[in-house]
Amino acid sequence: MDDTIFMTRALQAARAAEAAGEVPVGAVLVDERGVILAEASNRTLRDRDPTAHAEVVALRQGAKRRGHRLTGCTLYVTLEPCAMCAGAISHARIGRLVYAALDPKGGAVEHGPKLFGQPTIHARPLVERGPGGEAAGEMLRTFFRARR
């Protein structure tokens, strides 16, 4: 699979979120053949739903197409997932997680609880830092700078 292609799609979804006034995070869910099952962006404001992070929205869309277990799928995300999203990724049995930018404040993969390293976690995806970290990070910094 070409991580750059799928992360570019996730970055496009993040830009769409930003244009809608949402925190610019995007996610793309891909099956083991490289078929995109879902593309999503943050929708917490639009949906009035604090759980409508890009990852969760993508997992929901993917589960509607394939069932609640997304074993073998890869989830591309523009930002290190938070604890809620990391838990959902585990419950969905995602095989591989690729994310672009680190989130030292709210991330739960390399930061905070480091959820996938906990002995009680249901399933652990293969985790990789992917392309696009600089672009995703700059998009987020610009977004929050404009709101302060």
mmCIF file of C-alpha atoms in Angstrom:
data_model
loop_
_atom_site.group_PDB
_atom_site.id
_atom_site.type_symbol
_atom_site.label_atom_id
_atom_site.label_comp_id
_atom_site.label_asym_id
_atom_site.label_seq_id
_atom_site.Cartn_x
_atom_site.Cartn_y
_atom_site.Cartn_z
ATOM 1 C CA MET A 1 0.000 0.000 0.000
ATOM 2 C CA ASP A 2 1.152 3.514 -0.725
ATOM 3 C CA ASP A 3 0.968 5.359 2.577
ATOM 4 C CA THR A 4 1.555 8.703 0.883
ATOM 5 C CA ILE A 5 -1.554 8.412 -1.288
ATOM 6 C CA PHE A 6 -3.834 7.516 1.612
ATOM 7 C CA MET A 7 -2.345 10.099 3.977
ATOM 8 C CA THR A 8 -2.792 12.741 1.270
ATOM 9 C CA ARG A 9 -6.492 11.822 1.210
ATOM 10 C CA ALA A 10 -6.618 12.108 5.008
ATOM 11 C CA LEU A 11 -4.989 15.555 4.792
ATOM 12 C CA GLN A 12 -7.648 16.589 2.255
ATOM 13 C CA ALA A 13 -10.323 15.475 4.720
ATOM 14 C CA ALA A 14 -8.586 17.519 7.435
ATOM 15 C CA ARG A 15 -8.688 20.595 5.192
ATOM 16 C CA ALA A 16 -12.420 20.042 4.669
ATOM 17 C CA ALA A 17 -12.893 19.940 8.446
ATOM 18 C CA GLU A 18 -10.955 23.174 8.801
ATOM 19 C CA ALA A 19 -13.091 24.858 6.130
ATOM 20 C CA ALA A 20 -16.168 23.850 8.149
ATOM 21 C CA GLY A 21 -14.712 25.356 11.332
ATOM 22 C CA GLU A 22 -13.853 21.963 12.831
ATOM 23 C CA VAL A 23 -10.464 20.949 14.237
ATOM 24 C CA PRO A 24 -8.560 19.863 11.103
ATOM 25 C CA VAL A 25 -8.140 16.130 11.515
ATOM 26 C CA GLY A 26 -8.839 13.614 8.779
ATOM 27 C CA ALA A 27 -8.900 9.832 8.572
ATOM 28 C CA VAL A 28 -9.005 7.242 5.802
ATOM 29 C CA LEU A 29 -9.819 3.570 6.374
ATOM 30 C CA VAL A 30 -8.399 1.122 3.824
ATOM 31 C CA ASP A 31 -8.931 -2.632 3.542
ATOM 32 C CA GLU A 32 -6.183 -5.171 2.936
ATOM 33 C CA ARG A 33 -6.583 -4.867 -0.864
ATOM 34 C CA GLY A 34 -6.077 -1.094 -0.784
ATOM 35 C CA VAL A 35 -9.760 -0.249 -1.236
ATOM 36 C CA ILE A 36 -10.903 2.838 0.656
ATOM 37 C CA LEU A 37 -13.777 1.898 2.955
ATOM 38 C CA ALA A 38 -14.222 5.328 4.539
ATOM 39 C CA GLU A 39 -12.948 8.909 4.481
ATOM 40 C CA ALA A 40 -13.841 11.184 7.363
ATOM 41 C CA SER A 41 -13.009 14.384 9.152
ATOM 42 C CA ASN A 42 -13.815 15.782 12.572
ATOM 43 C CA ARG A 43 -17.539 16.568 12.880
ATOM 44 C CA THR A 44 -18.012 17.311 16.573
ATOM 45 C CA LEU A 45 -19.560 20.733 15.964
ATOM 46 C CA ARG A 46 -21.601 19.708 12.939
ATOM 47 C CA ASP A 47 -23.027 16.617 14.627
ATOM 48 C CA ARG A 48 -23.148 18.114 18.131
ATOM 49 C CA ASP A 49 -21.355 14.953 19.182
ATOM 50 C CA PRO A 50 -18.163 14.989 21.256
ATOM 51 C CA THR A 51 -17.313 11.495 19.971
ATOM 52 C CA ALA A 52 -17.415 12.487 16.277
ATOM 53 C CA HIS A 53 -13.638 12.529 15.862
ATOM 54 C CA ALA A 54 -12.384 11.665 12.378
ATOM 55 C CA GLU A 55 -11.190 8.227 13.498
ATOM 56 C CA VAL A 56 -14.515 7.279 15.082
ATOM 57 C CA VAL A 57 -16.500 8.558 12.099
ATOM 58 C CA ALA A 58 -14.297 6.510 9.739
ATOM 59 C CA LEU A 59 -14.634 3.396 11.907
ATOM 60 C CA ARG A 60 -18.417 3.782 11.972
ATOM 61 C CA GLN A 61 -18.557 4.127 8.186
ATOM 62 C CA GLY A 62 -16.224 1.176 7.682
ATOM 63 C CA ALA A 63 -18.200 -1.012 10.083
ATOM 64 C CA LYS A 64 -21.410 -0.289 8.157
ATOM 65 C CA ARG A 65 -19.727 -1.604 5.012
ATOM 66 C CA ARG A 66 -17.819 -4.518 6.468
ATOM 67 C CA GLY A 67 -18.991 -5.351 9.981
ATOM 68 C CA HIS A 68 -17.785 -4.324 13.402
ATOM 69 C CA ARG A 69 -14.450 -6.134 13.177
ATOM 70 C CA LEU A 70 -12.093 -4.328 10.821
ATOM 71 C CA THR A 71 -9.262 -6.845 11.093
ATOM 72 C CA GLY A 72 -6.641 -6.395 8.411
ATOM 73 C CA CYS A 73 -7.603 -2.783 7.707
ATOM 74 C CA THR A 74 -5.279 0.195 7.927
ATOM 75 C CA LEU A 75 -6.418 3.489 9.421
ATOM 76 C CA TYR A 76 -4.603 6.618 8.255
ATOM 77 C CA VAL A 77 -5.024 9.621 10.556
ATOM 78 C CA THR A 78 -3.469 13.067 10.364
ATOM 79 C CA LEU A 79 -3.008 13.325 14.154
ATOM 80 C CA GLU A 80 -1.983 10.881 16.869
ATOM 81 C CA PRO A 81 -5.260 9.442 18.212
ATOM 82 C CA CYS A 82 -6.613 10.426 21.620
ATOM 83 C CA ALA A 83 -7.516 7.826 24.266
ATOM 84 C CA MET A 84 -11.124 7.553 23.061
ATOM 85 C CA CYS A 85 -10.076 6.981 19.451
ATOM 86 C CA ALA A 86 -7.262 4.582 20.385
ATOM 87 C CA GLY A 87 -9.782 2.545 22.383
ATOM 88 C CA ALA A 88 -12.167 2.467 19.423
ATOM 89 C CA ILE A 89 -9.308 1.420 17.119
ATOM 90 C CA SER A 90 -8.529 -1.450 19.479
ATOM 91 C CA HIS A 91 -12.167 -2.559 19.755
ATOM 92 C CA ALA A 92 -12.499 -2.491 15.943
ATOM 93 C CA ARG A 93 -9.420 -4.721 15.691
ATOM 94 C CA ILE A 94 -7.678 -2.425 13.202
ATOM 95 C CA GLY A 95 -4.572 -4.198 11.919
ATOM 96 C CA ARG A 96 -2.430 -1.147 11.253
ATOM 97 C CA LEU A 97 -2.536 2.483 12.346
ATOM 98 C CA VAL A 98 -0.572 5.131 10.442
ATOM 99 C CA TYR A 99 -0.638 8.685 11.759
ATOM 100 C CA ALA A 100 1.090 11.858 10.669
ATOM 101 C CA ALA A 101 1.509 14.413 13.470
ATOM 102 C CA LEU A 102 2.335 13.780 17.098
ATOM 103 C CA ASP A 103 -0.008 15.113 19.773
ATOM 104 C CA PRO A 104 1.988 15.519 23.003
ATOM 105 C CA LYS A 105 -0.993 17.120 24.755
ATOM 106 C CA GLY A 106 -3.884 14.821 23.806
ATOM 107 C CA GLY A 107 -2.360 11.826 22.065
ATOM 108 C CA ALA A 108 -2.641 8.377 23.612
ATOM 109 C CA VAL A 109 -0.396 6.277 21.379
ATOM 110 C CA GLU A 110 3.091 7.692 21.953
ATOM 111 C CA HIS A 111 1.959 10.100 24.663
ATOM 112 C CA GLY A 112 -0.262 10.085 27.731
ATOM 113 C CA PRO A 113 -1.550 6.605 28.544
ATOM 114 C CA LYS A 114 0.236 4.945 25.598
ATOM 115 C CA LEU A 115 -2.866 2.837 25.285
ATOM 116 C CA PHE A 116 -1.548 0.140 22.969
ATOM 117 C CA GLY A 117 1.212 -0.649 25.452
ATOM 118 C CA GLN A 118 -1.232 -1.392 28.266
ATOM 119 C CA PRO A 119 -1.586 -5.067 29.238
ATOM 120 C CA THR A 120 -5.386 -4.828 29.386
ATOM 121 C CA ILE A 121 -5.916 -3.496 25.854
ATOM 122 C CA HIS A 122 -8.111 -5.713 23.658
ATOM 123 C CA ALA A 123 -6.057 -5.626 20.459
ATOM 124 C CA ARG A 124 -2.934 -3.793 19.342
ATOM 125 C CA PRO A 125 -2.528 -2.558 15.786
ATOM 126 C CA LEU A 126 0.839 -2.236 14.176
ATOM 127 C CA VAL A 127 1.554 1.481 14.720
ATOM 128 C CA GLU A 128 3.648 3.606 12.364
ATOM 129 C CA ARG A 129 4.394 7.272 11.962
ATOM 130 C CA GLY A 130 3.496 8.090 8.413
ATOM 131 C CA PRO A 131 4.091 10.850 5.907
ATOM 132 C CA GLY A 132 2.500 14.274 6.212
ATOM 133 C CA GLY A 133 3.434 15.037 9.811
ATOM 134 C CA GLU A 134 4.784 18.473 9.026
ATOM 135 C CA ALA A 135 1.759 19.482 6.929
ATOM 136 C CA ALA A 136 -0.733 18.134 9.482
ATOM 137 C CA GLY A 137 1.085 19.797 12.368
ATOM 138 C CA GLU A 138 1.223 23.154 10.604
ATOM 139 C CA MET A 139 -2.477 22.961 9.720
ATOM 140 C CA LEU A 140 -3.334 22.374 13.385
ATOM 141 C CA ARG A 141 -0.998 25.130 14.664
ATOM 142 C CA THR A 142 -2.479 27.626 12.200
ATOM 143 C CA PHE A 143 -6.025 26.617 13.148
ATOM 144 C CA PHE A 144 -5.493 27.049 16.882
ATOM 145 C CA ARG A 145 -3.359 30.194 16.528
ATOM 146 C CA ALA A 146 -6.294 31.874 14.746
ATOM 147 C CA ARG A 147 -8.592 31.030 17.651
ATOM 148 C CA ARG A 148 -6.414 32.325 20.481
#
